[in-house]
mmCIF file of C-alpha atoms in Angstrom:
data_model
loop_
_atom_site.group_PDB
_atom_site.id
_atom_site.type_symbol
_atom_site.label_atom_id
_atom_site.label_comp_id
_atom_site.label_asym_id
_atom_site.label_seq_id
_atom_site.Cartn_x
_atom_site.Cartn_y
_atom_site.Cartn_z
ATOM 1 C CA GLY F 141 107.308 56.439 155.325
ATOM 2 C CA GLN F 142 105.460 59.751 156.438
ATOM 3 C CA GLN F 143 108.176 62.404 157.709
ATOM 4 C CA VAL F 144 107.472 65.503 159.471
ATOM 5 C CA MET F 145 110.210 68.587 159.748
ATOM 6 C CA GLN F 146 110.141 71.014 161.922
ATOM 7 C CA ILE F 147 112.347 74.015 161.395
ATOM 8 C CA PRO F 148 114.545 75.984 163.178
ATOM 9 C CA GLN F 149 116.177 73.042 164.934
ATOM 10 C CA TYR F 150 117.252 75.353 168.013
ATOM 11 C CA GLN F 151 115.990 78.693 168.896
ATOM 12 C CA HIS F 152 117.868 81.202 171.864
ATOM 13 C CA VAL F 153 116.374 84.095 172.897
ATOM 14 C CA GLN F 154 116.229 86.883 175.412
ATOM 15 C CA GLU F 155 113.460 86.661 177.690
ATOM 16 C CA GLY F 156 110.172 88.434 176.398
ATOM 17 C CA GLU F 157 110.872 87.931 172.727
ATOM 18 C CA ASP F 158 108.561 86.096 170.584
ATOM 19 C CA PHE F 159 108.912 82.727 169.481
ATOM 20 C CA THR F 160 107.764 80.590 166.509
ATOM 21 C CA THR F 161 108.228 76.679 165.712
ATOM 22 C CA TYR F 162 106.855 75.755 162.227
ATOM 23 C CA CYS F 163 105.818 71.823 161.502
ATOM 24 C CA ASN F 164 105.689 70.765 158.116
ATOM 25 C CA SER F 165 103.679 67.387 155.700
ATOM 26 C CA SER F 166 104.512 66.223 152.245
ATOM 27 C CA THR F 167 101.100 65.037 152.845
ATOM 28 C CA THR F 168 97.435 66.639 154.152
ATOM 29 C CA LEU F 169 96.724 66.078 157.713
ATOM 30 C CA SER F 170 93.905 64.744 159.229
ATOM 31 C CA ASN F 171 95.162 66.366 162.933
ATOM 32 C CA ILE F 172 98.493 67.761 164.344
ATOM 33 C CA GLN F 173 99.181 67.612 167.816
ATOM 34 C CA TRP F 174 101.849 69.312 169.591
ATOM 35 C CA TYR F 175 103.391 68.243 172.469
ATOM 36 C CA LYS F 176 106.475 70.050 174.838
ATOM 37 C CA GLN F 177 109.136 68.714 176.339
ATOM 38 C CA ARG F 178 111.200 70.141 179.592
ATOM 39 C CA PRO F 179 114.811 69.157 180.140
ATOM 40 C CA GLY F 180 114.944 65.645 181.356
ATOM 41 C CA GLY F 181 111.336 65.560 181.449
ATOM 42 C CA HIS F 182 108.606 63.218 179.089
ATOM 43 C CA PRO F 183 106.061 64.894 176.188
ATOM 44 C CA VAL F 184 103.227 66.539 177.344
ATOM 45 C CA PHE F 185 100.207 67.089 174.866
ATOM 46 C CA LEU F 186 99.769 70.961 174.328
ATOM 47 C CA ILE F 187 96.755 70.404 171.696
ATOM 48 C CA GLN F 188 95.094 68.995 168.766
ATOM 49 C CA LEU F 189 94.217 70.821 165.723
ATOM 50 C CA VAL F 190 91.954 69.432 163.750
ATOM 51 C CA LYS F 191 90.464 71.943 161.007
ATOM 52 C CA SER F 192 91.710 74.030 158.569
ATOM 53 C CA GLY F 193 93.304 77.037 159.127
ATOM 54 C CA GLU F 194 91.826 76.628 162.536
ATOM 55 C CA VAL F 195 94.042 79.023 165.265
ATOM 56 C CA LYS F 196 93.964 78.381 169.100
ATOM 57 C CA LYS F 197 95.762 80.181 171.943
ATOM 58 C CA GLN F 198 96.283 79.245 175.488
ATOM 59 C CA LYS F 199 97.285 82.004 177.564
ATOM 60 C CA ARG F 200 100.630 82.854 175.558
ATOM 61 C CA LEU F 201 100.717 80.541 173.052
ATOM 62 C CA THR F 202 99.199 80.143 169.679
ATOM 63 C CA PHE F 203 98.813 77.097 167.422
ATOM 64 C CA GLN F 204 97.993 77.496 163.963
ATOM 65 C CA PHE F 205 97.010 74.867 161.202
ATOM 66 C CA GLY F 206 97.537 75.953 157.541
ATOM 67 C CA GLU F 207 94.714 76.061 155.420
ATOM 68 C CA ALA F 208 96.016 72.672 153.373
ATOM 69 C CA LYS F 209 96.667 70.865 156.306
ATOM 70 C CA LYS F 210 99.786 70.431 155.391
ATOM 71 C CA ASN F 211 101.374 72.285 158.115
ATOM 72 C CA SER F 212 101.395 74.283 160.970
ATOM 73 C CA SER F 213 103.342 76.265 163.591
ATOM 74 C CA LEU F 214 103.470 77.769 166.916
ATOM 75 C CA HIS F 215 104.300 80.609 168.583
ATOM 76 C CA ILE F 216 104.768 81.865 171.909
ATOM 77 C CA THR F 217 104.577 85.999 172.599
ATOM 78 C CA ALA F 218 107.132 87.022 175.243
ATOM 79 C CA THR F 219 108.903 84.183 176.392
ATOM 80 C CA GLN F 220 109.045 83.588 179.535
ATOM 81 C CA THR F 221 112.051 80.739 181.559
ATOM 82 C CA THR F 222 109.909 78.596 181.844
ATOM 83 C CA ASP F 223 108.698 78.219 178.103
ATOM 84 C CA VAL F 224 112.112 76.416 177.794
ATOM 85 C CA GLY F 225 112.055 73.104 176.454
ATOM 86 C CA THR F 226 111.871 70.883 173.144
ATOM 87 C CA TYR F 227 108.842 71.629 171.279
ATOM 88 C CA PHE F 228 107.231 67.892 169.168
ATOM 89 C CA CYS F 229 104.560 68.623 166.145
ATOM 90 C CA ALA F 230 102.719 65.302 165.936
ATOM 91 C CA VAL F 231 100.050 63.425 162.786
ATOM 92 C CA GLU F 232 98.900 60.372 162.307
ATOM 93 C CA GLY F 233 101.059 57.887 160.461
ATOM 94 C CA ASP F 234 99.868 55.122 158.554
ATOM 95 C CA THR F 235 98.833 53.471 161.278
ATOM 96 C CA ASP F 236 96.901 55.674 162.723
ATOM 97 C CA LYS F 237 100.032 55.576 165.243
ATOM 98 C CA LEU F 238 101.565 59.453 166.304
ATOM 99 C CA ILE F 239 104.756 60.297 163.924
ATOM 100 C CA PHE F 240 106.797 62.969 166.434
ATOM 101 C CA GLY F 241 108.373 65.831 164.003
ATOM 102 C CA THR F 242 112.173 66.763 164.852
ATOM 103 C CA GLY F 243 111.525 69.062 167.579
ATOM 104 C CA THR F 244 113.295 72.599 167.773
ATOM 105 C CA ARG F 245 114.936 73.229 170.625
ATOM 106 C CA LEU F 246 114.139 76.416 172.595
ATOM 107 C CA GLN F 247 116.652 78.001 174.900
ATOM 108 C CA VAL F 248 114.993 81.201 176.946
ATOM 109 C CA PHE F 249 117.872 83.620 178.606
ATOM 110 C CA PRO F 250 116.619 85.978 181.277
ATOM 111 C CA GLU N 237 100.873 64.409 185.703
ATOM 112 C CA THR N 238 99.000 62.332 183.530
ATOM 113 C CA GLY N 239 98.872 58.826 186.433
ATOM 114 C CA VAL N 240 101.445 56.954 183.530
ATOM 115 C CA THR N 241 103.776 55.430 185.393
ATOM 116 C CA GLN N 242 106.889 53.900 184.743
ATOM 117 C CA SER N 243 109.491 51.844 186.184
ATOM 118 C CA PRO N 244 112.377 51.473 186.170
ATOM 119 C CA THR N 245 113.476 54.991 186.116
ATOM 120 C CA HIS N 246 117.360 53.992 185.002
ATOM 121 C CA LEU N 247 118.345 51.161 183.962
ATOM 122 C CA ILE N 248 121.720 49.762 182.861
ATOM 123 C CA LYS N 249 123.008 46.757 181.080
ATOM 124 C CA THR N 250 125.783 45.435 178.682
ATOM 125 C CA ARG N 251 125.230 44.557 175.373
ATOM 126 C CA GLY N 252 123.625 40.950 174.088
ATOM 127 C CA GLN N 253 122.008 41.450 177.520
ATOM 128 C CA GLN N 254 117.443 41.931 177.654
ATOM 129 C CA VAL N 255 115.389 44.047 179.396
ATOM 130 C CA THR N 256 111.747 43.997 180.608
ATOM 131 C CA LEU N 257 110.406 47.651 180.892
ATOM 132 C CA ARG N 258 107.066 48.188 182.918
ATOM 133 C CA CYS N 259 104.237 51.305 182.218
ATOM 134 C CA SER N 260 101.268 51.247 184.149
ATOM 135 C CA SER N 261 98.398 52.904 182.211
ATOM 136 C CA GLN N 262 96.343 55.863 183.120
ATOM 137 C CA SER N 263 92.851 54.982 184.717
ATOM 138 C CA GLY N 264 90.395 54.189 182.672
ATOM 139 C CA HIS N 265 92.703 54.226 179.174
ATOM 140 C CA ASN N 266 92.656 50.931 176.985
ATOM 141 C CA THR N 267 95.817 51.049 175.101
ATOM 142 C CA VAL N 268 99.050 51.221 175.795
ATOM 143 C CA SER N 269 101.760 52.555 173.069
ATOM 144 C CA TRP N 270 105.581 52.376 172.910
ATOM 145 C CA TYR N 271 108.338 55.352 171.992
ATOM 146 C CA GLN N 272 112.016 55.293 171.840
ATOM 147 C CA GLN N 273 113.947 58.297 172.255
ATOM 148 C CA ALA N 274 117.002 58.622 171.245
ATOM 149 C CA LEU N 275 118.959 61.438 172.464
ATOM 150 C CA GLY N 276 117.815 65.013 170.752
ATOM 151 C CA GLN N 277 115.524 63.244 168.664
ATOM 152 C CA GLY N 278 111.824 62.771 168.661
ATOM 153 C CA PRO N 279 109.888 59.466 169.971
ATOM 154 C CA GLN N 280 110.049 56.891 168.000
ATOM 155 C CA PHE N 281 107.016 54.463 167.710
ATOM 156 C CA ILE N 282 107.435 50.941 168.419
ATOM 157 C CA PHE N 283 104.156 49.213 169.065
ATOM 158 C CA GLN N 284 100.445 49.344 170.575
ATOM 159 C CA TYR N 285 98.856 47.224 172.763
ATOM 160 C CA TYR N 286 95.046 47.201 172.576
ATOM 161 C CA ARG N 287 93.081 45.194 174.517
ATOM 162 C CA GLU N 288 96.141 42.472 174.691
ATOM 163 C CA GLU N 289 96.577 42.471 171.240
ATOM 164 C CA GLU N 290 99.272 44.529 169.027
ATOM 165 C CA ASN N 291 97.697 46.725 167.209
ATOM 166 C CA GLY N 292 100.517 48.409 164.584
ATOM 167 C CA ARG N 293 103.927 47.787 164.953
ATOM 168 C CA GLY N 294 106.905 50.551 164.397
ATOM 169 C CA ASN N 295 110.029 49.936 162.218
ATOM 170 C CA PHE N 296 111.994 47.645 165.113
ATOM 171 C CA PRO N 297 112.966 44.335 164.991
ATOM 172 C CA PRO N 298 111.908 41.752 166.134
ATOM 173 C CA ARG N 299 113.665 41.344 169.203
ATOM 174 C CA PHE N 300 111.573 44.604 170.643
ATOM 175 C CA SER N 301 108.647 43.146 171.774
ATOM 176 C CA GLY N 302 105.519 43.346 174.015
ATOM 177 C CA LEU N 303 102.355 42.528 176.111
ATOM 178 C CA GLN N 304 99.344 44.229 177.403
ATOM 179 C CA PHE N 305 97.770 42.497 180.566
ATOM 180 C CA PRO N 306 94.082 42.383 181.436
ATOM 181 C CA ASN N 307 94.630 45.944 183.787
ATOM 182 C CA TYR N 308 95.806 47.514 180.508
ATOM 183 C CA SER N 309 99.482 48.195 181.817
ATOM 184 C CA SER N 310 102.437 46.490 179.688
ATOM 185 C CA GLU N 311 105.642 45.269 179.372
ATOM 186 C CA LEU N 312 108.309 46.013 176.631
ATOM 187 C CA ASN N 313 111.152 43.404 176.058
ATOM 188 C CA VAL N 314 114.039 43.539 174.301
ATOM 189 C CA ASN N 315 116.165 40.972 173.720
ATOM 190 C CA ALA N 316 119.985 40.978 172.393
ATOM 191 C CA LEU N 317 120.741 44.114 173.653
ATOM 192 C CA GLU N 318 122.695 46.478 171.168
ATOM 193 C CA LEU N 319 125.076 49.822 172.458
ATOM 194 C CA ASP N 320 122.373 51.479 169.634
ATOM 195 C CA ASP N 321 119.648 50.874 172.390
ATOM 196 C CA SER N 322 120.206 53.336 174.315
ATOM 197 C CA ALA N 323 117.514 55.532 174.845
ATOM 198 C CA LEU N 324 115.034 57.073 176.828
ATOM 199 C CA TYR N 325 111.929 54.355 176.441
ATOM 200 C CA LEU N 326 108.753 55.860 176.346
ATOM 201 C CA CYS N 327 105.102 54.606 177.240
ATOM 202 C CA ALA N 328 101.848 56.777 176.507
ATOM 203 C CA SER N 329 98.231 55.903 177.134
ATOM 204 C CA SER N 330 94.937 56.592 175.725
ATOM 205 C CA LEU N 331 91.138 56.451 175.322
ATOM 206 C CA VAL N 332 90.228 54.344 172.148
ATOM 207 C CA GLY N 333 87.313 56.277 170.210
ATOM 208 C CA GLN N 334 89.039 59.664 172.255
ATOM 209 C CA GLY N 335 90.976 61.098 169.475
ATOM 210 C CA ASP N 336 94.823 59.863 169.851
ATOM 211 C CA THR N 337 95.779 62.261 172.385
ATOM 212 C CA GLN N 338 98.494 59.919 174.274
ATOM 213 C CA TYR N 339 99.438 60.268 178.100
ATOM 214 C CA PHE N 340 103.312 60.019 178.414
ATOM 215 C CA GLY N 341 104.815 58.623 181.722
ATOM 216 C CA PRO N 342 108.241 59.615 182.638
ATOM 217 C CA GLY N 343 110.347 57.247 181.093
ATOM 218 C CA THR N 344 113.341 54.580 181.652
ATOM 219 C CA ARG N 345 116.321 55.863 180.936
ATOM 220 C CA LEU N 346 118.307 52.771 179.666
ATOM 221 C CA THR N 347 121.755 52.499 178.761
ATOM 222 C CA VAL N 348 123.936 49.986 177.536
ATOM 223 C CA LEU N 349 127.544 49.187 177.554
#
């Protein structure tokens, strides 16, 4: 079945440093979604990207969809302790249901 | 908050028992999806219900079953529990025709001993 890989698996940063997580698929995607899950919490929808090369920003978060629609990235500028959590990308599977990536766990040290 | 609620919050069962988890979807949403999230992993799709019928199923055995009611709330039933069924069970509601954006509930933490 379709698999979605994310790298890195873990990232520890000092508060104020930048952070990027990458999501890669072997197949062309119709769209991609990003979710954030705080420790002990549930996934919370962040954004959906649809167009090739699309770039969207939410305050310090920048989301990008690759030109070939096979990869995506999430970049956080000047991380804060509130950014701690696991970031998942999610794509539509064969049955149009969401397939989640492996996730990147972000730890921010003050 | 998404408006999606789940009960119970935590549950402890023993191997071989049966469990029922419940989910109330966000107002106006007609689709409920269930996911299993093992510790340290991403959510894995179990199945989805749309207008009271199963609308897609992931790679889970038949002992995982579900229901959706006319008010769009849903149940997940797991029979013959195994130790590997220990996980966070998430339900997510969505509205057909509004993309696949899913709004997750807080989850039920199931521990099988």
